[in-house]
mmCIF file of C-alpha atoms in Angstrom:
data_model
loop_
_atom_site.group_PDB
_atom_site.id
_atom_site.type_symbol
_atom_site.label_atom_id
_atom_site.label_comp_id
_atom_site.label_asym_id
_atom_site.label_seq_id
_atom_site.Cartn_x
_atom_site.Cartn_y
_atom_site.Cartn_z
ATOM 1 C CA UNK A 1 0.000 0.000 0.000
ATOM 2 C CA UNK A 2 1.285 3.445 -0.936
ATOM 3 C CA UNK A 3 2.229 5.628 2.018
ATOM 4 C CA UNK A 4 0.109 8.667 2.758
ATOM 5 C CA UNK A 5 2.159 11.852 2.543
ATOM 6 C CA UNK A 6 2.094 14.596 5.184
ATOM 7 C CA UNK A 7 4.048 17.842 5.276
ATOM 8 C CA UNK A 8 4.832 21.026 7.166
ATOM 9 C CA UNK A 9 4.985 24.260 5.164
ATOM 10 C CA UNK A 10 6.757 27.379 6.384
ATOM 11 C CA UNK A 11 9.388 30.034 5.803
ATOM 12 C CA UNK A 12 11.704 29.122 7.469
ATOM 13 C CA UNK A 13 10.933 25.448 8.058
ATOM 14 C CA UNK A 14 14.276 23.620 8.399
ATOM 15 C CA UNK A 15 14.141 23.965 12.209
ATOM 16 C CA UNK A 16 10.790 22.183 12.526
ATOM 17 C CA UNK A 17 10.635 19.091 14.706
ATOM 18 C CA UNK A 18 7.180 18.126 13.463
ATOM 19 C CA UNK A 19 8.574 15.468 11.053
ATOM 20 C CA UNK A 20 10.433 13.828 13.946
ATOM 21 C CA UNK A 21 7.298 13.699 16.099
ATOM 22 C CA UNK A 22 4.849 12.556 13.452
ATOM 23 C CA UNK A 23 7.101 9.964 11.828
ATOM 24 C CA UNK A 24 7.922 8.435 15.218
ATOM 25 C CA UNK A 25 4.212 8.227 16.069
ATOM 26 C CA UNK A 26 3.387 6.774 12.636
ATOM 27 C CA UNK A 27 5.971 4.050 13.156
ATOM 28 C CA UNK A 28 5.025 3.220 16.733
ATOM 29 C CA UNK A 29 1.313 3.088 15.935
ATOM 30 C CA UNK A 30 1.740 1.176 12.687
ATOM 31 C CA UNK A 31 0.225 3.906 10.498
ATOM 32 C CA UNK A 32 1.391 3.914 6.867
ATOM 33 C CA UNK A 33 2.387 7.569 6.671
ATOM 34 C CA UNK A 34 5.419 9.733 5.940
ATOM 35 C CA UNK A 35 5.863 13.328 7.124
ATOM 36 C CA UNK A 36 8.303 15.822 5.583
ATOM 37 C CA UNK A 37 9.107 19.560 5.297
ATOM 38 C CA UNK A 38 8.519 22.031 2.469
ATOM 39 C CA UNK A 39 10.101 25.474 2.381
ATOM 40 C CA UNK A 40 7.303 27.609 0.934
ATOM 41 C CA UNK A 41 8.095 31.277 0.386
ATOM 42 C CA UNK A 42 4.793 32.284 -1.262
ATOM 43 C CA UNK A 43 1.768 31.390 0.878
ATOM 44 C CA UNK A 44 -0.627 31.945 -2.023
ATOM 45 C CA UNK A 45 0.815 28.778 -3.617
ATOM 46 C CA UNK A 46 -0.167 26.585 -0.661
ATOM 47 C CA UNK A 47 -3.297 24.981 -2.113
ATOM 48 C CA UNK A 48 -1.572 24.363 -5.432
ATOM 49 C CA UNK A 49 1.324 22.594 -3.673
ATOM 50 C CA UNK A 50 -0.921 20.434 -1.487
ATOM 51 C CA UNK A 51 -2.916 19.200 -4.468
ATOM 52 C CA UNK A 52 0.005 18.761 -6.891
ATOM 53 C CA UNK A 53 2.066 16.828 -4.330
ATOM 54 C CA UNK A 54 -0.996 14.742 -3.341
ATOM 55 C CA UNK A 55 -0.540 15.542 0.314
ATOM 56 C CA UNK A 56 -3.044 13.920 2.658
ATOM 57 C CA UNK A 57 -2.513 16.434 5.438
ATOM 58 C CA UNK A 58 -0.209 19.230 6.497
ATOM 59 C CA UNK A 59 0.742 21.665 9.199
ATOM 60 C CA UNK A 60 1.457 25.296 8.440
ATOM 61 C CA UNK A 61 3.893 27.429 10.391
ATOM 62 C CA UNK A 62 4.930 31.088 10.131
ATOM 63 C CA UNK A 63 4.241 33.140 8.125
ATOM 64 C CA UNK A 64 1.509 31.254 6.226
ATOM 65 C CA UNK A 65 -1.243 30.538 8.773
ATOM 66 C CA UNK A 66 -3.555 33.249 7.459
ATOM 67 C CA UNK A 67 -2.837 32.167 3.868
ATOM 68 C CA UNK A 68 -3.759 28.621 4.930
ATOM 69 C CA UNK A 69 -7.125 29.924 6.147
ATOM 70 C CA UNK A 70 -7.765 31.400 2.700
ATOM 71 C CA UNK A 71 -6.689 28.188 0.947
ATOM 72 C CA UNK A 72 -9.300 25.990 2.636
ATOM 73 C CA UNK A 73 -12.608 24.905 1.121
ATOM 74 C CA UNK A 74 -14.079 24.035 4.509
ATOM 75 C CA UNK A 75 -13.269 25.311 8.009
ATOM 76 C CA UNK A 76 -14.217 24.061 11.430
ATOM 77 C CA UNK A 77 -16.081 26.487 13.684
ATOM 78 C CA UNK A 78 -13.090 27.664 15.704
ATOM 79 C CA UNK A 79 -10.766 28.114 12.718
ATOM 80 C CA UNK A 80 -13.490 30.124 10.978
ATOM 81 C CA UNK A 81 -13.876 32.370 14.038
ATOM 82 C CA UNK A 82 -10.153 33.194 14.294
ATOM 83 C CA UNK A 83 -9.217 33.390 10.612
ATOM 84 C CA UNK A 84 -6.103 31.300 11.146
ATOM 85 C CA UNK A 85 -5.348 27.690 10.141
ATOM 86 C CA UNK A 86 -2.325 25.578 11.030
ATOM 87 C CA UNK A 87 -3.653 22.096 10.167
ATOM 88 C CA UNK A 88 -5.166 20.999 6.840
ATOM 89 C CA UNK A 89 -6.571 17.654 5.741
ATOM 90 C CA UNK A 90 -7.139 16.948 2.049
ATOM 91 C CA UNK A 91 -10.186 14.849 1.110
ATOM 92 C CA UNK A 92 -11.075 14.272 -2.540
ATOM 93 C CA UNK A 93 -9.358 17.453 -3.670
ATOM 94 C CA UNK A 94 -10.985 19.627 -1.013
ATOM 95 C CA UNK A 95 -9.051 21.210 1.858
ATOM 96 C CA UNK A 96 -10.430 21.084 5.388
ATOM 97 C CA UNK A 97 -8.878 23.564 7.814
ATOM 98 C CA UNK A 98 -8.420 23.404 11.580
ATOM 99 C CA UNK A 99 -6.569 25.297 14.275
ATOM 100 C CA UNK A 100 -4.675 23.084 16.715
ATOM 101 C CA UNK A 101 -2.283 25.823 17.921
ATOM 102 C CA UNK A 102 -4.837 27.446 20.187
ATOM 103 C CA UNK A 103 -5.996 24.372 22.135
ATOM 104 C CA UNK A 104 -2.352 23.261 22.293
ATOM 105 C CA UNK A 105 -1.310 26.558 23.834
ATOM 106 C CA UNK A 106 -4.260 26.572 26.250
ATOM 107 C CA UNK A 107 -3.194 23.183 27.559
ATOM 108 C CA UNK A 108 0.417 24.406 27.881
ATOM 109 C CA UNK A 109 -0.683 27.219 30.228
ATOM 110 C CA UNK A 110 -2.154 24.811 32.791
ATOM 111 C CA UNK A 111 1.073 24.810 34.847
ATOM 112 C CA UNK A 112 0.762 28.568 35.434
ATOM 113 C CA UNK A 113 -1.838 30.038 37.757
ATOM 114 C CA UNK A 114 -2.454 32.919 35.385
ATOM 115 C CA UNK A 115 -5.479 35.094 34.812
ATOM 116 C CA UNK A 116 -3.935 38.081 33.016
ATOM 117 C CA UNK A 117 -1.752 37.456 29.966
ATOM 118 C CA UNK A 118 0.334 39.769 27.806
ATOM 119 C CA UNK A 119 1.222 38.675 24.278
ATOM 120 C CA UNK A 120 4.320 40.157 22.661
ATOM 121 C CA UNK A 121 3.557 40.028 18.945
ATOM 122 C CA UNK A 122 0.407 40.042 16.849
ATOM 123 C CA UNK A 123 0.805 37.296 14.245
ATOM 124 C CA UNK A 124 -1.404 34.354 13.340
ATOM 125 C CA UNK A 125 -0.588 32.270 16.420
ATOM 126 C CA UNK A 126 -1.416 35.204 18.704
ATOM 127 C CA UNK A 127 -4.732 35.712 16.920
ATOM 128 C CA UNK A 128 -6.002 32.195 17.559
ATOM 129 C CA UNK A 129 -4.612 31.777 21.062
ATOM 130 C CA UNK A 130 -5.894 35.171 22.251
ATOM 131 C CA UNK A 131 -9.431 34.102 21.393
ATOM 132 C CA UNK A 132 -9.289 30.699 23.031
ATOM 133 C CA UNK A 133 -7.761 32.165 26.194
ATOM 134 C CA UNK A 134 -10.490 34.801 26.378
ATOM 135 C CA UNK A 135 -13.131 32.110 25.873
ATOM 136 C CA UNK A 136 -11.629 30.331 28.878
ATOM 137 C CA UNK A 137 -11.720 33.300 31.225
ATOM 138 C CA UNK A 138 -8.288 34.879 30.724
ATOM 139 C CA UNK A 139 -7.724 38.609 30.344
ATOM 140 C CA UNK A 140 -5.522 39.026 27.245
ATOM 141 C CA UNK A 141 -3.579 42.122 26.170
ATOM 142 C CA UNK A 142 -1.528 42.361 22.976
ATOM 143 C CA UNK A 143 1.565 44.518 22.451
ATOM 144 C CA UNK A 144 3.375 44.798 19.125
ATOM 145 C CA UNK A 145 6.040 46.873 17.382
ATOM 146 C CA UNK A 146 3.680 48.269 14.739
ATOM 147 C CA UNK A 147 0.052 49.392 14.903
ATOM 148 C CA UNK A 148 -1.000 47.813 11.602
ATOM 149 C CA UNK A 149 -0.877 44.223 12.893
ATOM 150 C CA UNK A 150 -3.031 45.188 15.878
ATOM 151 C CA UNK A 151 -6.009 46.273 13.791
ATOM 152 C CA UNK A 152 -7.852 42.937 13.816
ATOM 153 C CA UNK A 153 -7.240 42.510 17.564
ATOM 154 C CA UNK A 154 -8.678 45.963 18.264
ATOM 155 C CA UNK A 155 -11.717 45.113 16.144
ATOM 156 C CA UNK A 156 -12.160 41.945 18.214
ATOM 157 C CA UNK A 157 -12.198 43.978 21.418
ATOM 158 C CA UNK A 158 -8.718 43.207 22.769
ATOM 159 C CA UNK A 159 -6.690 45.798 24.644
ATOM 160 C CA UNK A 160 -3.717 46.598 22.415
ATOM 161 C CA UNK A 161 -0.562 48.711 22.536
ATOM 162 C CA UNK A 162 2.471 49.489 20.428
ATOM 163 C CA UNK A 163 5.720 49.266 22.383
ATOM 164 C CA UNK A 164 6.535 52.954 22.040
ATOM 165 C CA UNK A 165 3.287 53.951 23.803
ATOM 166 C CA UNK A 166 3.078 51.074 26.303
ATOM 167 C CA UNK A 167 3.256 51.866 30.008
ATOM 168 C CA UNK A 168 4.183 48.601 31.783
ATOM 169 C CA UNK A 169 1.885 47.173 34.432
ATOM 170 C CA UNK A 170 1.505 43.835 36.152
ATOM 171 C CA UNK A 171 0.563 40.733 34.145
ATOM 172 C CA UNK A 172 0.593 37.154 35.442
ATOM 173 C CA UNK A 173 2.050 35.683 32.273
ATOM 174 C CA UNK A 174 4.244 37.245 29.564
ATOM 175 C CA UNK A 175 4.302 35.347 26.256
ATOM 176 C CA UNK A 176 6.632 35.806 23.296
ATOM 177 C CA UNK A 177 4.450 35.194 20.234
ATOM 178 C CA UNK A 178 7.102 36.387 17.760
ATOM 179 C CA UNK A 179 9.951 34.573 16.008
ATOM 180 C CA UNK A 180 12.536 36.701 17.861
ATOM 181 C CA UNK A 181 15.224 34.372 19.159
ATOM 182 C CA UNK A 182 14.400 31.556 16.747
ATOM 183 C CA UNK A 183 17.749 31.729 14.983
ATOM 184 C CA UNK A 184 19.493 34.672 16.647
ATOM 185 C CA UNK A 185 19.850 36.458 19.992
ATOM 186 C CA UNK A 186 17.157 39.076 19.424
ATOM 187 C CA UNK A 187 14.425 39.964 21.911
ATOM 188 C CA UNK A 188 10.725 40.360 21.028
ATOM 189 C CA UNK A 189 10.519 43.857 22.533
ATOM 190 C CA UNK A 190 12.863 46.567 23.893
ATOM 191 C CA UNK A 191 14.925 45.164 26.777
ATOM 192 C CA UNK A 192 14.020 47.985 29.144
ATOM 193 C CA UNK A 193 10.308 47.315 28.596
ATOM 194 C CA UNK A 194 10.754 43.575 29.058
ATOM 195 C CA UNK A 195 12.557 44.040 32.358
ATOM 196 C CA UNK A 196 9.743 46.244 33.653
ATOM 197 C CA UNK A 197 7.166 43.608 32.668
ATOM 198 C CA UNK A 198 9.061 40.567 33.903
ATOM 199 C CA UNK A 199 9.841 41.957 37.368
ATOM 200 C CA UNK A 200 6.127 41.872 38.243
ATOM 201 C CA UNK A 201 5.125 38.723 36.321
ATOM 202 C CA UNK A 202 4.451 35.219 37.648
ATOM 203 C CA UNK A 203 5.746 33.348 34.608
ATOM 204 C CA UNK A 204 6.939 33.510 31.003
ATOM 205 C CA UNK A 205 6.298 31.369 27.928
ATOM 206 C CA UNK A 206 7.963 31.403 24.520
ATOM 207 C CA UNK A 207 6.296 29.697 21.557
ATOM 208 C CA UNK A 208 9.773 28.892 20.197
ATOM 209 C CA UNK A 209 10.946 25.490 21.386
ATOM 210 C CA UNK A 210 14.369 26.369 22.716
ATOM 211 C CA UNK A 211 15.751 28.576 25.462
ATOM 212 C CA UNK A 212 15.538 31.953 23.787
ATOM 213 C CA UNK A 213 17.075 35.248 24.956
ATOM 214 C CA UNK A 214 13.578 36.154 26.188
ATOM 215 C CA UNK A 215 13.413 33.095 28.454
ATOM 216 C CA UNK A 216 16.975 33.674 29.666
ATOM 217 C CA UNK A 217 15.987 37.199 30.638
ATOM 218 C CA UNK A 218 12.890 35.895 32.451
ATOM 219 C CA UNK A 219 15.066 33.493 34.452
ATOM 220 C CA UNK A 220 17.118 36.442 35.690
ATOM 221 C CA UNK A 221 13.939 37.397 37.577
ATOM 222 C CA UNK A 222 13.597 33.831 38.927
ATOM 223 C CA UNK A 223 10.377 33.274 37.012
ATOM 224 C CA UNK A 224 9.030 29.843 36.067
ATOM 225 C CA UNK A 225 9.401 29.557 32.301
ATOM 226 C CA UNK A 226 8.318 27.255 29.520
ATOM 227 C CA UNK A 227 9.488 27.091 25.914
ATOM 228 C CA UNK A 228 7.251 26.023 23.030
ATOM 229 C CA UNK A 229 7.845 22.272 23.350
ATOM 230 C CA UNK A 230 4.608 21.529 25.195
ATOM 231 C CA UNK A 231 2.557 23.618 22.784
ATOM 232 C CA UNK A 232 4.304 21.907 19.866
ATOM 233 C CA UNK A 233 3.570 18.436 21.245
ATOM 234 C CA UNK A 234 -0.034 19.186 22.204
ATOM 235 C CA UNK A 235 -0.956 20.825 18.885
ATOM 236 C CA UNK A 236 0.870 18.039 17.048
ATOM 237 C CA UNK A 237 -1.085 15.316 18.825
ATOM 238 C CA UNK A 238 -4.375 17.065 18.026
ATOM 239 C CA UNK A 239 -3.315 17.446 14.377
ATOM 240 C CA UNK A 240 -2.361 13.739 14.298
ATOM 241 C CA UNK A 241 -5.919 12.888 15.284
ATOM 242 C CA UNK A 242 -7.206 14.820 12.253
ATOM 243 C CA UNK A 243 -4.554 13.334 9.953
ATOM 244 C CA UNK A 244 -5.511 9.760 10.874
ATOM 245 C CA UNK A 245 -9.275 10.385 10.945
ATOM 246 C CA UNK A 246 -9.311 9.892 14.721
ATOM 247 C CA UNK A 247 -8.014 6.322 14.590
ATOM 248 C CA UNK A 248 -5.797 7.190 17.568
ATOM 249 C CA UNK A 249 -6.568 9.226 20.667
ATOM 250 C CA UNK A 250 -4.665 12.221 22.015
ATOM 251 C CA UNK A 251 -3.630 10.139 25.029
ATOM 252 C CA UNK A 252 -2.041 7.529 22.737
ATOM 253 C CA UNK A 253 -0.222 10.039 20.540
ATOM 254 C CA UNK A 254 1.010 12.696 23.013
ATOM 255 C CA UNK A 255 3.505 10.516 24.950
ATOM 256 C CA UNK A 256 4.954 9.192 21.683
ATOM 257 C CA UNK A 257 5.565 12.697 20.379
ATOM 258 C CA UNK A 258 7.148 13.666 23.681
ATOM 259 C CA UNK A 259 9.417 10.621 23.477
ATOM 260 C CA UNK A 260 10.398 11.505 19.901
ATOM 261 C CA UNK A 261 11.736 14.896 21.008
ATOM 262 C CA UNK A 262 14.234 13.194 23.331
ATOM 263 C CA UNK A 263 16.224 11.894 20.363
#
């Protein structure tokens, strides 16, 4: 039987550990699938690539999550409400879009006793996670370098600031939602501002799955921190359920993906 092909699309994408997690789970669960990476620079070509490569399912990472939303023929209720897709399943030439980032992030916050959250950055991941956190009783504020990216958040009723006009106050949880620190030593916001925010916070999370300069700075304030590994694993396990038409449960898949990241 021919293997079903799965993929992650992004720019950049070489750092992604999704192939490691999914391929390990495929093997351990006896599913005839293969998961790879595709460096896609132009998000408008996403649908064309999925169909021409005969991809059964895919994940989408930065900066194409909003383009993925536009590429889909059908959307689940949550993905439709946030305008952002990071998981697609192809059925008979039609693309079905889901958002697994947001529930993955929500689950990753369970270790923090947080009620007020500040997001640094206003990209696609922030858009979906802000909504699911608000639906679950969190107070969410978004800060970003430029005002343009904040427009949709303002329209959705979120409190928003640009860094230049932001007067720091106390938040339980500070979250880096940008790619700052992914491949360099940059910070997601001015260092002076970050220090003011972190000194009063109860914890810090980075969606990047390594110890970034942001997390190192948070540790200087003795804060509990978490990188993006949990979010990555949780969203991946939820996506795996969609990819395999729910043949396997989250509880079966999650520990396998966690084990895969140890290698």
